[in-house]
Short mmCIF file of C-alpha atoms in Angstrom, two decimals:
data_model
loop_
_atom_site.label_atom_id
_atom_site.label_comp_id
_atom_site.label_asym_id
_atom_site.label_seq_id
_atom_site.Cartn_x
_atom_site.Cartn_y
_atom_site.Cartn_z
CA MET A 1 122.85 113.01 68.26
CA SER A 2 122.07 115.13 71.33
CA ASN A 3 124.62 115.61 74.10
CA ARG A 4 121.90 115.40 76.72
CA HIS A 5 121.49 112.23 78.76
CA ALA A 6 118.50 110.09 79.69
CA GLU A 7 118.94 111.19 83.33
CA GLU A 8 118.25 114.78 82.28
CA LEU A 9 115.14 113.64 80.45
CA ARG A 10 114.00 111.72 83.55
CA GLU A 11 114.42 114.81 85.70
CA TYR A 12 112.61 116.93 83.11
CA LEU A 13 109.64 114.56 83.22
CA ARG A 14 109.43 114.69 87.02
CA ARG A 15 109.85 118.40 87.75
CA HIS A 16 106.82 120.48 88.66
CA HIS A 17 108.11 123.75 87.20
CA ALA A 18 110.68 122.68 84.64
CA GLN A 19 112.36 125.20 82.37
CA GLU A 20 111.13 124.63 78.83
CA ILE A 21 113.60 122.58 76.76
CA PRO A 22 112.40 122.45 73.12
CA GLU A 23 114.70 119.52 72.34
CA PHE A 24 112.97 117.38 74.97
CA ASP A 25 109.51 118.63 74.00
CA ASP A 26 110.02 117.70 70.33
CA PHE A 27 111.27 114.24 71.26
CA LEU A 28 108.44 113.63 73.73
CA GLU A 29 105.93 114.59 71.05
CA GLN A 30 107.46 111.92 68.77
CA VAL A 31 107.27 109.34 71.57
CA ASN A 32 103.64 110.31 72.21
CA THR A 33 102.89 109.66 68.54
CA LEU A 34 104.41 106.17 68.74
CA TYR A 35 102.55 105.58 71.99
CA ARG A 36 99.25 106.60 70.38
CA LEU A 37 99.87 104.22 67.47
CA ARG A 38 100.36 101.27 69.81
CA LEU A 39 97.43 102.38 72.00
CA LYS A 40 95.18 102.58 68.96
CA ALA A 41 96.25 99.09 67.92
CA GLU A 42 95.38 97.79 71.39
CA GLU A 43 91.96 99.50 71.27
CA SER A 44 91.25 97.91 67.88
CA PHE A 45 92.19 94.50 69.27
CA LYS A 46 89.58 94.84 72.04
CA THR A 47 86.76 94.91 69.49
CA ARG A 48 88.38 92.60 66.90
CA LYS A 49 90.23 89.91 68.79
CA HIS A 50 90.48 87.71 65.72
CA ILE A 51 93.11 89.99 64.13
CA ALA A 52 95.98 88.85 66.39
CA LYS A 53 96.94 86.07 68.78
CA SER A 54 97.43 88.17 71.89
CA ARG A 55 97.22 91.76 73.10
CA ARG A 56 100.77 91.47 74.40
CA GLY A 57 102.29 90.73 71.01
CA ALA A 58 102.48 92.68 67.77
CA LEU A 59 99.15 94.17 66.70
CA PRO A 60 98.02 95.40 63.26
CA LEU A 61 96.85 98.89 62.45
CA ASP A 62 95.16 100.01 59.26
CA TRP A 63 96.79 102.80 57.24
CA LEU A 64 93.74 105.04 57.61
CA GLU A 65 94.10 104.81 61.38
CA ILE A 66 97.84 105.45 61.10
CA ASP A 67 97.19 108.51 58.94
CA ALA A 68 94.77 109.94 61.52
CA ILE A 69 97.55 109.78 64.14
CA VAL A 70 100.72 110.74 62.24
CA ASN A 71 98.91 113.39 60.16
CA PRO A 72 96.30 114.69 62.61
CA LYS A 73 93.55 116.92 61.30
CA THR A 74 93.75 120.57 62.29
CA ASN A 75 90.13 120.89 63.44
CA ALA A 76 90.82 119.36 66.87
CA PRO A 77 93.77 118.96 69.24
CA PRO A 78 95.49 115.55 69.16
CA GLU A 79 94.42 112.78 71.50
CA THR A 80 97.21 111.75 73.89
CA LEU A 81 97.57 109.97 77.21
CA ILE A 82 97.32 113.21 79.18
CA THR A 83 94.08 114.23 77.41
CA ARG A 84 92.54 110.88 78.34
CA ILE A 85 93.75 111.26 81.93
CA SER A 86 92.27 114.76 82.11
CA ARG A 87 88.85 113.44 81.09
CA GLU A 88 88.86 110.33 83.28
CA CYS A 89 90.61 111.60 86.42
CA LEU A 90 89.77 115.29 86.68
CA ASN A 91 86.85 114.89 89.11
CA ASP A 92 88.68 112.30 91.20
CA THR A 93 91.75 114.56 91.42
CA GLU A 94 89.60 117.44 92.63
CA ASP A 95 87.80 115.14 95.10
CA ILE A 96 91.05 113.83 96.60
CA LEU A 97 92.48 117.35 96.96
CA GLY A 98 89.37 118.31 98.92
CA ASN A 99 89.54 115.22 101.14
CA LEU A 100 93.02 113.70 101.37
CA ARG A 101 93.09 110.28 102.96
CA LYS A 102 94.74 110.23 106.37
CA VAL A 103 95.61 107.79 109.14
CA LEU A 104 95.80 108.25 112.89
CA ILE A 105 99.19 107.51 114.41
CA ARG A 106 99.98 107.05 118.09
CA GLU A 107 103.03 108.76 119.57
CA ARG A 108 104.42 109.03 123.08
CA GLU A 109 105.23 112.44 124.46
CA LYS A 110 105.08 114.34 127.72
CA MET A 111 101.87 116.18 128.30
CA SER A 112 99.93 117.89 131.09
CA LEU A 113 98.52 115.49 133.67
CA GLY A 114 94.99 116.82 133.17
CA MET A 115 95.16 116.26 129.39
CA VAL A 116 96.17 112.60 129.50
CA GLN A 117 93.65 110.33 127.74
CA GLN A 118 95.62 107.15 127.13
CA VAL A 119 98.77 105.44 128.35
CA ASP A 120 100.36 102.12 127.47
CA ALA A 121 102.74 99.71 129.19
CA HIS A 122 105.79 101.75 128.17
CA CYS A 123 104.27 104.91 129.68
CA LEU A 124 103.45 103.07 132.90
CA ARG A 125 107.00 101.71 133.19
CA TRP A 126 108.35 105.24 132.67
CA LEU A 127 105.99 106.57 135.35
CA SER A 128 106.98 103.84 137.83
CA ARG A 129 110.62 104.90 137.58
CA GLN A 130 109.88 108.52 138.51
CA PRO A 131 110.37 109.61 142.14
CA GLY A 132 107.21 110.11 144.23
CA HIS A 133 104.40 108.19 145.88
CA ASP A 134 101.55 108.93 143.47
CA ALA A 135 100.96 110.24 139.97
CA ILE A 136 100.82 113.87 141.08
CA GLU A 137 104.21 113.67 142.79
CA LYS A 138 105.72 111.66 139.91
CA ALA A 139 104.52 114.32 137.41
CA GLY A 140 107.00 116.75 138.99
CA ALA A 141 106.88 120.53 139.13
CA LYS A 142 105.53 120.86 135.57
CA GLN A 143 102.83 118.21 136.20
CA ARG A 144 103.65 116.38 132.93
CA ILE A 145 103.90 112.65 132.31
CA LEU A 146 104.54 110.42 129.31
CA ALA A 147 101.27 109.57 127.50
CA ILE A 148 99.81 108.50 124.18
CA VAL A 149 98.94 111.27 121.70
CA ARG A 150 96.96 110.62 118.50
CA ARG A 151 97.83 112.66 115.42
CA GLU A 152 96.61 112.75 111.82
CA ASP A 153 99.24 111.64 109.32
CA PHE A 154 98.90 112.29 105.58
CA ASN A 155 102.25 110.75 104.61
CA THR A 156 100.72 107.52 103.30
CA LEU A 157 101.71 105.50 100.23
CA GLU A 158 98.58 106.51 98.33
CA ASN A 159 99.24 110.21 98.97
CA ARG A 160 102.88 109.86 97.92
CA VAL A 161 101.67 108.31 94.66
CA PHE A 162 99.08 111.09 94.30
CA LYS A 163 101.73 113.77 94.83
CA ASP A 164 104.00 112.28 92.17
CA PHE A 165 100.98 111.93 89.89
CA LEU A 166 100.31 115.67 90.24
CA MET A 167 103.94 116.52 89.49
CA ARG A 168 103.97 114.40 86.33
CA CYS A 169 100.58 115.64 85.17
CA SER A 170 101.71 119.22 85.66
CA GLN A 171 104.66 118.65 83.33
CA GLU A 172 102.57 116.79 80.75
CA THR A 173 99.78 119.38 80.71
CA ALA A 174 102.27 122.25 80.45
CA GLN A 175 103.91 120.62 77.43
CA TYR A 176 100.59 119.84 75.76
CA LEU A 177 99.22 123.37 76.28
CA ARG A 178 102.40 124.94 74.93
CA GLU A 179 101.88 123.01 71.71
CA ASN A 180 98.10 123.26 71.27
CA LYS A 181 96.43 126.06 73.22
CA GLY A 182 97.42 128.63 70.57
CA SER A 183 95.57 126.71 67.85
CA PHE A 184 92.65 125.52 70.02
CA PRO A 185 92.24 128.05 72.87
CA ASP A 186 88.52 127.37 73.41
CA HIS A 187 88.36 123.68 72.60
CA PRO A 188 86.87 121.48 75.38
CA THR A 189 90.06 119.41 75.47
CA THR A 190 92.20 122.51 76.05
CA LYS A 191 89.84 123.73 78.78
CA CYS A 192 89.94 120.33 80.48
CA LEU A 193 93.75 120.31 80.36
CA ARG A 194 93.86 123.82 81.79
CA ARG A 195 91.61 122.76 84.69
CA LEU A 196 93.86 119.79 85.41
CA GLN A 197 96.93 122.02 85.32
CA ASN A 198 95.33 124.41 87.80
CA LEU A 199 94.44 121.52 90.10
CA CYS A 200 98.02 120.24 89.96
CA GLY A 201 99.33 123.66 90.90
CA LYS A 202 96.82 123.94 93.73
CA GLY A 203 97.79 120.50 95.00
CA MET A 204 101.52 121.20 94.98
CA ARG A 205 100.90 124.36 97.05
CA ASP A 206 98.74 122.49 99.56
CA PRO A 207 100.49 122.51 102.98
CA LEU A 208 99.28 118.98 103.67
CA LEU A 209 100.84 117.61 100.48
CA GLU A 210 104.07 119.53 101.08
CA LYS A 211 104.65 117.28 104.11
CA VAL A 212 104.07 114.12 102.04
CA GLY A 213 107.21 112.27 100.96
CA ILE A 214 108.46 111.75 97.41
CA ILE A 215 108.42 108.43 95.57
CA ARG A 216 111.67 107.35 93.91
CA ALA A 217 110.47 104.14 92.23
CA LEU A 218 107.18 102.52 91.26
CA PRO A 219 105.85 100.95 94.48
CA ILE A 220 103.80 97.84 95.08
CA PRO A 221 100.20 99.12 95.41
CA ASN A 222 98.53 98.80 98.79
CA TYR A 223 94.86 98.05 99.45
CA VAL A 224 93.78 101.68 99.01
CA LEU A 225 95.48 102.04 95.62
CA ARG A 226 93.89 98.80 94.43
CA GLN A 227 90.39 99.05 95.90
CA GLU A 228 89.44 102.62 96.87
CA ARG A 229 87.56 104.08 93.89
CA ARG A 230 89.29 107.47 93.63
CA TYR A 231 92.83 106.33 94.34
CA ALA A 232 92.45 103.24 92.13
CA LYS A 233 91.74 105.44 89.10
CA ILE A 234 94.70 107.68 89.95
CA TRP A 235 96.93 104.62 90.35
CA LYS A 236 95.93 103.26 86.93
CA ALA A 237 96.67 106.60 85.27
CA TYR A 238 99.91 106.96 87.25
CA VAL A 239 101.18 103.58 86.03
CA GLU A 240 100.46 104.65 82.44
CA LEU A 241 102.42 107.87 82.97
CA ILE A 242 105.34 105.92 84.42
CA ARG A 243 105.22 103.47 81.52
CA GLN A 244 105.26 106.26 78.95
CA ALA A 245 108.14 108.01 80.75
CA ASN A 246 110.16 104.77 80.88
CA ILE A 247 109.58 104.23 77.16
CA ALA A 248 110.79 107.77 76.46
CA GLU A 249 113.94 107.22 78.50
CA ARG A 250 114.77 104.00 76.66
CA LEU A 251 114.07 105.50 73.23
CA TRP A 252 116.26 108.53 73.94
CA ALA A 253 119.32 106.49 72.95
CA CYS A 254 117.87 105.95 69.45
CA GLN A 255 116.12 109.27 68.92
CA GLU A 256 117.35 109.59 65.32
CA GLU A 257 115.72 106.26 64.44
CA VAL A 258 112.46 107.38 66.08
CA LYS A 259 112.45 110.57 64.04
CA ALA A 260 113.24 108.70 60.80
CA THR A 261 110.54 106.08 61.45
CA LEU A 262 107.83 108.69 61.91
CA ALA A 263 109.00 110.63 58.85
CA ARG A 264 108.79 107.50 56.74
CA LEU A 265 105.33 106.65 58.09
CA ARG A 266 104.08 110.11 57.15
CA LYS A 267 105.54 109.74 53.68
CA GLU A 268 104.21 106.23 53.03
CA THR A 269 100.75 106.98 54.42
CA GLN A 270 99.74 109.00 51.37
CA LYS A 271 100.49 106.05 49.10
CA HIS A 272 98.68 103.42 51.14
CA ILE A 273 95.46 105.34 51.81
CA ASN A 274 95.03 105.96 48.09
CA PRO A 275 92.04 103.91 46.84
CA LYS A 276 94.09 103.03 43.74
CA ALA A 277 96.88 101.49 45.80
CA LYS A 278 97.81 98.00 44.60
CA TYR A 279 98.02 96.54 48.13
CA HIS A 280 96.23 97.43 51.37
CA CYS A 281 98.27 95.73 54.08
CA PRO A 282 98.24 96.87 57.72
CA ILE A 283 101.38 97.68 59.71
CA TRP A 284 102.07 95.56 62.79
CA PHE A 285 103.24 97.46 65.87
CA ASN A 286 105.25 95.74 68.57
CA PRO A 287 104.74 96.63 72.26
CA LEU A 288 106.83 99.70 73.09
CA ASP A 289 108.10 97.96 76.21
#
């Protein structure tokens, strides 16, 4: 059993430039395999809803499908959550980086009398308390009064989610490329992951995103995250990343059992995919949550 704690794993999953920890990488690869098994079972249920009562319960998976996941062929890199995100969200990520959503906020501050465009009741009360008979005298020697100033603000909930999404994708892509780019340097999947990694790095260096706050817990989505096309896709992928990270944190306490389960699946697969096998019974996978 490892001496490392789940809190260290959580921090490793969140960091943008984390030092490589092979122990965590090996474990996360095992969790990804379990995640792919459950995801494959859910995809099979979509087209064959007669095989189970509900998508939320245990779902069956044929041994041939299990074999394709636990013993992946060497002619292509494995399919994982981050590869799917790279295909589905790459263009939207690039689009958002080029046009971050912003809001206009109103602030009160002293400004030159000739530059004033808007005042409110608070500004007028402040002005009435200043000595003088008219606005010019009340503005004083510096000719400045309290007025409304409009500024662009990028520190919105959707941009905080987007920033955390970039941080998590950066870690996931770095881990995936460490494991697969040596074997598949020119594969379209590897190229797509490399593009996403570059976009994440570009986003984290963006001065506008540097001023955006950090999210500490999964928020309740606002209208933009639910309805705006680009941010809605990012939100969906972000929730999947959070879900996978939470599963990894919970499974860290039983990492030996995870390793043993996958080893046994790999061993038993060869028996069950044999055409001469006496029984051909699927395995039922419970939700990882």
